[in-house]
Every structure is written in structure tokens, then in C-alpha cells.
CSV table of C-alpha atoms in Angstrom, one decimal:
chain,number,residue,atom,x,y,z
A,15,MET,CA,-62.5,-20.6,-29.9
A,16,THR,CA,-64.0,-21.6,-33.2
A,17,ARG,CA,-64.1,-25.3,-33.7
A,18,ILE,CA,-64.0,-27.4,-36.9
A,19,ASN,CA,-64.2,-31.2,-36.8
A,20,GLY,CA,-64.3,-31.0,-33.0
A,21,PHE,CA,-61.0,-29.2,-32.8
A,22,ILE,CA,-59.9,-25.5,-32.8
A,23,GLY,CA,-60.2,-23.2,-35.9
A,24,ARG,CA,-57.3,-21.8,-37.8
A,25,ARG,CA,-57.0,-18.6,-35.8
A,26,ASN,CA,-56.1,-20.6,-32.7
A,27,PHE,CA,-54.2,-23.5,-34.3
A,28,LEU,CA,-50.8,-21.9,-34.7
A,29,TRP,CA,-48.9,-20.0,-32.0
A,30,LEU,CA,-45.5,-18.5,-31.6
A,31,ALA,CA,-43.6,-19.1,-28.4
A,32,GLY,CA,-44.1,-16.6,-25.6
A,33,GLY,CA,-41.5,-14.2,-24.2
A,34,SER,CA,-39.7,-17.1,-22.4
A,35,GLY,CA,-38.7,-18.4,-25.8
A,36,LEU,CA,-40.2,-21.8,-25.1
A,37,GLY,CA,-41.9,-23.7,-27.9
A,38,VAL,CA,-45.5,-24.6,-27.8
A,39,VAL,CA,-46.6,-28.0,-26.6
A,40,ALA,CA,-50.0,-29.1,-27.7
A,41,THR,CA,-52.1,-32.2,-26.8
A,42,THR,CA,-55.7,-33.3,-27.3
A,43,VAL,CA,-57.9,-33.1,-24.2
A,44,GLY,CA,-61.6,-33.6,-24.6
A,45,GLY,CA,-61.5,-32.8,-28.3
A,46,SER,CA,-59.5,-29.6,-27.9
A,47,LEU,CA,-55.9,-28.6,-28.4
A,48,ILE,CA,-54.4,-27.3,-25.1
A,49,LYS,CA,-51.4,-25.0,-25.4
A,50,ASP,CA,-48.6,-25.0,-22.9
A,51,THR,CA,-47.4,-21.4,-23.0
A,52,GLN,CA,-48.0,-18.3,-21.1
A,53,GLU,CA,-48.4,-16.0,-24.1
A,54,GLU,CA,-50.3,-16.6,-27.3
A,55,THR,CA,-49.5,-14.8,-30.6
A,56,THR,CA,-51.7,-15.4,-33.6
A,57,VAL,CA,-49.9,-16.1,-36.9
A,58,ALA,CA,-52.8,-17.3,-39.0
A,59,ASP,CA,-55.4,-14.6,-39.5
A,60,VAL,CA,-57.9,-16.2,-41.9
A,61,ASN,CA,-61.5,-17.3,-41.8
A,62,SER,CA,-62.0,-20.1,-39.3
A,63,ALA,CA,-65.1,-22.0,-40.6
A,64,ASN,CA,-65.6,-24.0,-43.8
A,65,PRO,CA,-68.9,-22.7,-45.2
A,66,ASN,CA,-69.5,-25.8,-47.4
A,67,PRO,CA,-67.6,-28.8,-46.2
A,68,ALA,CA,-67.7,-32.1,-48.2
A,69,ASN,CA,-68.2,-35.3,-46.3
A,70,PRO,CA,-65.6,-38.1,-47.0
A,71,GLN,CA,-67.7,-39.9,-49.5
A,72,GLN,CA,-68.7,-36.7,-51.4
A,73,ALA,CA,-65.0,-35.7,-51.5
A,74,LEU,CA,-63.9,-39.1,-52.7
A,75,THR,CA,-66.5,-39.2,-55.4
A,76,ARG,CA,-65.5,-35.7,-56.6
A,77,LEU,CA,-61.8,-36.7,-56.7
A,78,LEU,CA,-62.5,-39.9,-58.7
A,79,ALA,CA,-64.8,-38.1,-61.1
A,80,GLY,CA,-62.1,-35.5,-61.8
A,81,ASN,CA,-59.5,-38.3,-62.3
A,82,GLN,CA,-61.9,-40.0,-64.8
A,83,ARG,CA,-62.1,-36.8,-66.8
A,84,PHE,CA,-58.3,-36.6,-66.8
A,85,VAL,CA,-58.1,-40.2,-68.0
A,86,GLU,CA,-60.6,-39.6,-70.7
A,87,ARG,CA,-58.9,-36.4,-71.7
A,88,LYS,CA,-62.0,-34.4,-71.0
A,89,PRO,CA,-60.8,-32.0,-68.2
A,90,GLN,CA,-63.1,-29.2,-67.1
A,91,TYR,CA,-60.3,-27.2,-65.4
A,92,PRO,CA,-62.6,-26.1,-62.6
A,93,ASN,CA,-61.9,-23.2,-60.2
A,94,GLN,CA,-59.1,-21.8,-62.3
A,95,SER,CA,-60.7,-18.5,-63.3
A,96,ARG,CA,-59.6,-15.0,-62.1
A,97,LYS,CA,-62.8,-14.8,-60.1
A,98,ARG,CA,-61.7,-18.0,-58.2
A,99,LEU,CA,-58.2,-16.6,-57.8
A,100,GLN,CA,-59.6,-13.5,-56.1
A,101,ALA,CA,-62.1,-15.6,-54.0
A,102,VAL,CA,-59.5,-17.8,-52.4
A,103,THR,CA,-57.5,-14.8,-51.1
A,104,GLN,CA,-60.2,-14.6,-48.4
A,105,GLY,CA,-59.4,-18.1,-47.1
A,106,GLN,CA,-59.0,-21.7,-48.1
A,107,TYR,CA,-61.6,-24.4,-47.8
A,108,PRO,CA,-60.1,-27.5,-49.5
A,109,PHE,CA,-62.6,-30.4,-49.9
A,110,ALA,CA,-59.9,-33.0,-49.7
A,111,THR,CA,-56.3,-33.5,-48.5
A,112,ILE,CA,-53.7,-35.5,-50.4
A,113,LEU,CA,-50.4,-37.0,-49.0
A,114,GLY,CA,-48.7,-37.8,-52.3
A,115,CYS,CA,-45.3,-38.6,-53.7
A,116,ALA,CA,-43.2,-35.7,-54.9
A,117,ASP,CA,-42.6,-37.5,-58.3
A,118,SER,CA,-42.9,-34.9,-61.1
A,119,ARG,CA,-45.1,-37.3,-63.1
A,120,VAL,CA,-47.9,-37.1,-60.5
A,121,PRO,CA,-49.1,-33.5,-60.4
A,122,THR,CA,-52.0,-33.7,-58.0
A,123,GLU,CA,-54.4,-31.0,-59.1
A,124,ILE,CA,-53.9,-32.0,-62.8
A,125,ILE,CA,-54.6,-35.8,-62.4
A,126,PHE,CA,-57.7,-35.0,-60.3
A,127,ASP,CA,-58.8,-32.1,-62.6
A,128,GLN,CA,-59.2,-29.7,-59.7
A,129,GLY,CA,-58.4,-26.0,-59.2
A,130,LEU,CA,-57.4,-23.3,-56.8
A,131,GLY,CA,-58.3,-24.0,-53.2
A,132,ASP,CA,-59.8,-27.4,-53.9
A,133,LEU,CA,-57.0,-29.6,-52.5
A,134,PHE,CA,-54.6,-29.4,-49.6
A,135,VAL,CA,-51.6,-31.2,-50.9
A,136,VAL,CA,-48.5,-32.5,-49.0
A,137,ARG,CA,-45.9,-34.1,-51.3
A,138,VAL,CA,-42.8,-35.9,-50.3
A,139,ALA,CA,-40.7,-38.6,-51.9
A,140,GLY,CA,-42.4,-42.0,-51.3
A,141,ASN,CA,-45.5,-40.4,-49.9
A,142,VAL,CA,-43.9,-40.8,-46.5
A,143,ALA,CA,-45.9,-39.8,-43.4
A,144,SER,CA,-43.0,-37.8,-41.8
A,145,GLU,CA,-43.6,-35.7,-38.7
A,146,THR,CA,-43.8,-32.6,-40.8
A,147,ALA,CA,-46.3,-34.2,-43.2
A,148,ILE,CA,-48.4,-35.4,-40.3
A,149,GLY,CA,-48.5,-31.9,-38.8
A,150,SER,CA,-49.7,-30.5,-42.1
A,151,LEU,CA,-52.4,-33.1,-42.4
A,152,GLU,CA,-53.5,-32.4,-38.8
A,153,TYR,CA,-53.9,-28.7,-39.8
A,154,ALA,CA,-55.9,-29.5,-42.9
A,155,ALA,CA,-58.3,-31.8,-40.9
A,156,SER,CA,-58.7,-29.9,-37.7
A,157,ALA,CA,-58.4,-26.3,-38.8
A,158,LEU,CA,-59.5,-26.2,-42.5
A,159,GLY,CA,-62.3,-28.7,-42.1
A,160,SER,CA,-61.1,-31.2,-44.8
A,161,GLN,CA,-62.8,-34.5,-44.1
A,162,LEU,CA,-60.9,-36.8,-46.5
A,163,ILE,CA,-57.2,-37.7,-46.5
A,164,VAL,CA,-55.9,-39.7,-49.4
A,165,VAL,CA,-52.5,-41.3,-49.2
A,166,LEU,CA,-51.6,-41.4,-52.9
A,167,GLY,CA,-48.7,-43.6,-54.1
A,168,HIS,CA,-47.9,-44.5,-57.7
A,169,LYS,CA,-46.6,-47.4,-59.8
A,170,LYS,CA,-42.9,-47.4,-60.6
A,171,CYS,CA,-42.1,-45.3,-57.5
A,172,GLY,CA,-38.3,-44.7,-57.4
A,173,ALA,CA,-38.3,-44.3,-53.6
A,174,VAL,CA,-40.0,-47.7,-53.0
A,175,ALA,CA,-37.6,-49.3,-55.6
A,176,ALA,CA,-34.6,-47.9,-53.6
A,177,ALA,CA,-36.1,-49.3,-50.4
A,178,ILE,CA,-36.4,-52.7,-52.0
A,179,LYS,CA,-32.9,-52.5,-53.4
A,180,ASN,CA,-31.7,-51.7,-49.8
A,181,GLU,CA,-28.4,-50.1,-50.7
A,182,PRO,CA,-26.7,-47.2,-48.8
A,183,LEU,CA,-27.7,-43.7,-50.1
A,184,PRO,CA,-26.0,-40.4,-49.6
A,185,GLY,CA,-27.1,-37.4,-47.5
A,186,LYS,CA,-30.7,-37.2,-46.4
A,187,ILE,CA,-32.0,-39.4,-49.2
A,188,GLY,CA,-31.4,-42.4,-47.0
A,189,ASP,CA,-33.6,-41.0,-44.3
A,190,VAL,CA,-36.6,-41.1,-46.7
A,191,ILE,CA,-35.8,-44.6,-47.7
A,192,GLU,CA,-35.6,-45.7,-44.1
A,193,ASP,CA,-39.1,-44.5,-43.6
A,194,ILE,CA,-40.3,-46.8,-46.3
A,195,LYS,CA,-38.5,-50.0,-45.3
A,196,PRO,CA,-40.8,-50.9,-42.4
A,197,ALA,CA,-43.6,-51.2,-45.0
A,198,LEU,CA,-41.8,-53.9,-46.8
A,199,ALA,CA,-41.2,-56.1,-43.7
A,200,GLY,CA,-44.2,-58.4,-44.4
A,201,ILE,CA,-43.8,-59.0,-48.2
A,202,ASN,CA,-41.8,-61.4,-50.3
A,203,LEU,CA,-39.0,-59.3,-51.7
A,204,LYS,CA,-38.3,-62.0,-54.4
A,205,SER,CA,-41.9,-62.1,-55.8
A,206,GLU,CA,-42.4,-61.4,-59.4
A,207,ASN,CA,-44.5,-58.2,-58.9
A,208,ILE,CA,-42.4,-56.9,-56.0
A,209,GLN,CA,-42.3,-53.3,-57.3
A,210,GLU,CA,-46.1,-52.9,-57.3
A,211,THR,CA,-46.5,-55.0,-54.2
A,212,GLY,CA,-44.0,-52.8,-52.4
A,213,VAL,CA,-45.8,-49.6,-53.6
A,214,ILE,CA,-49.2,-50.9,-52.3
A,215,ALA,CA,-47.6,-52.0,-49.0
A,216,ASN,CA,-46.1,-48.6,-48.5
A,217,ILE,CA,-49.4,-46.8,-49.2
A,218,GLN,CA,-51.1,-49.0,-46.6
A,219,TYR,CA,-48.3,-48.5,-44.1
A,220,GLN,CA,-48.1,-44.8,-44.4
A,221,ALA,CA,-51.9,-44.5,-44.2
A,222,GLU,CA,-52.0,-46.5,-40.9
A,223,LYS,CA,-49.1,-44.5,-39.6
A,224,LEU,CA,-51.2,-41.3,-39.8
A,225,TRP,CA,-53.7,-42.4,-37.2
A,226,LYS,CA,-51.1,-44.3,-35.1
A,227,LYS,CA,-48.8,-41.4,-34.8
A,228,SER,CA,-51.3,-38.6,-34.5
A,229,LEU,CA,-53.7,-38.2,-31.6
A,230,ILE,CA,-55.6,-35.6,-33.5
A,231,LEU,CA,-56.2,-37.7,-36.6
A,232,ALA,CA,-56.9,-40.8,-34.6
A,233,LYS,CA,-59.6,-39.0,-32.7
A,234,LEU,CA,-61.2,-37.6,-35.8
A,235,VAL,CA,-61.2,-41.0,-37.4
A,236,ARG,CA,-62.7,-42.6,-34.3
A,237,LEU,CA,-65.5,-39.9,-34.2
A,238,GLY,CA,-66.2,-40.4,-37.9
A,239,LYS,CA,-65.2,-36.8,-38.6
A,240,ILE,CA,-62.5,-37.8,-41.2
A,241,LYS,CA,-61.7,-40.7,-43.4
A,242,ILE,CA,-58.2,-41.9,-44.5
A,243,VAL,CA,-58.0,-43.7,-47.8
A,244,GLY,CA,-55.2,-45.3,-49.7
A,245,ALA,CA,-54.9,-45.0,-53.5
A,246,ILE,CA,-52.5,-45.8,-56.3
A,247,TYR,CA,-51.8,-43.8,-59.5
A,248,ASP,CA,-50.9,-45.6,-62.7
A,249,ILE,CA,-48.4,-43.4,-64.5
A,250,ASP,CA,-49.0,-45.3,-67.7
A,251,THR,CA,-52.8,-44.7,-67.9
A,252,GLY,CA,-53.3,-41.8,-65.5
A,253,LYS,CA,-55.9,-43.7,-63.5
A,254,VAL,CA,-56.2,-43.5,-59.7
A,255,SER,CA,-57.5,-46.7,-58.0
A,256,ILE,CA,-58.6,-47.0,-54.4
A,257,ILE,CA,-56.7,-49.8,-52.5
A,258,ARG,CA,-57.7,-49.1,-48.9
A,259,GLU,CA,-60.9,-47.5,-47.5
């Protein structure tokens, strides 16, 4: 098996269940993913090694440089040519991974001035580290070789505001808010800057949740293979600021 970041490559990361119809159970043993199934079917047939990985500091520097260009209205629009479009059909090698809010005012590639294949982006309201989101981040880190995960929240986040307000919400919306409420447990809900304080607390909570809930991400962090960073986006200025490294 091809390994990236100490884990298996993309060809061996995803499996369909065998003839018994049982799902796949995976766990980390000695830095590997062990599958509990009698039959393996490959569903991801792409290149399995990142030819030019960026270490966490290089990736973060590149992201912040791109954001500075965005703030100064001097974007370079990198990797958006037809040549790049054709190149990424052969495989993806994102230099950074973002867990961000689904808010339409925070378009990830635009605010970091990046292009095709540069970022692996997971977006969900409130930048919540749901089970599905965590699985996606595990894939980016262990199979695609991305060594930086940024949990990106933003000022004036409606999901955090709803969690602070703490009123019943219809449908599945309430489930998202419930995933944010634990982040607010240690803050003063009557403070003057409660909105921004809540956003920062949620970023920190979701970032910690990644390595607490994922054996794969926890091991990669422990081995120094990846770094998880928290950041906040100011929707008034366009600037991204690091709040947790």
C-alpha cells in the first residue's frame, strides 16, 4: 500500500462493502488503516502520492499571503488557467485543508486568492466538526497529503448567534446549533462582545474536537505530520487572523 503522512494512500482509503453487504470498519493500528471486510473494491482510482507537499508553516504562509492580496485588492488568481484545469484531472494535491462556515460571504478560494486543486474545502454552517466533516478531513490529511487544517470561522456568524440566542429551531437546523452550544459553555453570555467571543470559542472548540474525535488526525498531530490551526475571517475587511496555532 502507498502511504502518505504515515497512513494509506487514496487507492486504498475507500472501500465498498463486500458480498456480505456489511459496511467497512476501519481503525488505526501502528499507523495504518485496517479494514474489517473480506472483500475490497477500489472506488478511488487516482494518483496516491503528493509530488510536492507543503509543510504546515509553508501552507499557512501561502494562505495568509493570498488573503493579504485579497484584502489589498491585488489578487493574482493563481492556478485558474486552462492548463491548470487539465493538469488537475490527473489527481488532486491540495496544499491546505479548510473546515469553514457555509456562509455565502466567505468563499474560501476567493478570500485566500487560490485556484484549482489548491485547497481541500469542507464547508458547513457554523464550521461544525460533524462526523462527515471529520471523515473528509481525515481523507485530506491521510490520503491527499495535506499537512495543514484550518478551522475558519467568521465574525457575525448566524449559526453562532442562534446558539447564543438558544431558541428552538425547526428541522435539522437545530442539530447544527446543538453542535455549537458546547463551545459556549465557558463564556459569559451577557458580555458586551458576546458575538465575537462566541465565534472565537466555537472555532477553538471545533478545532479541538478534530483531534479528540479522530484517531487518525490525533496521531498525525502527535507525530508532527499535520497542524490544526484556528482562524477568524472579518467579513467587513476581508482579513483572516490566526487565533489558535
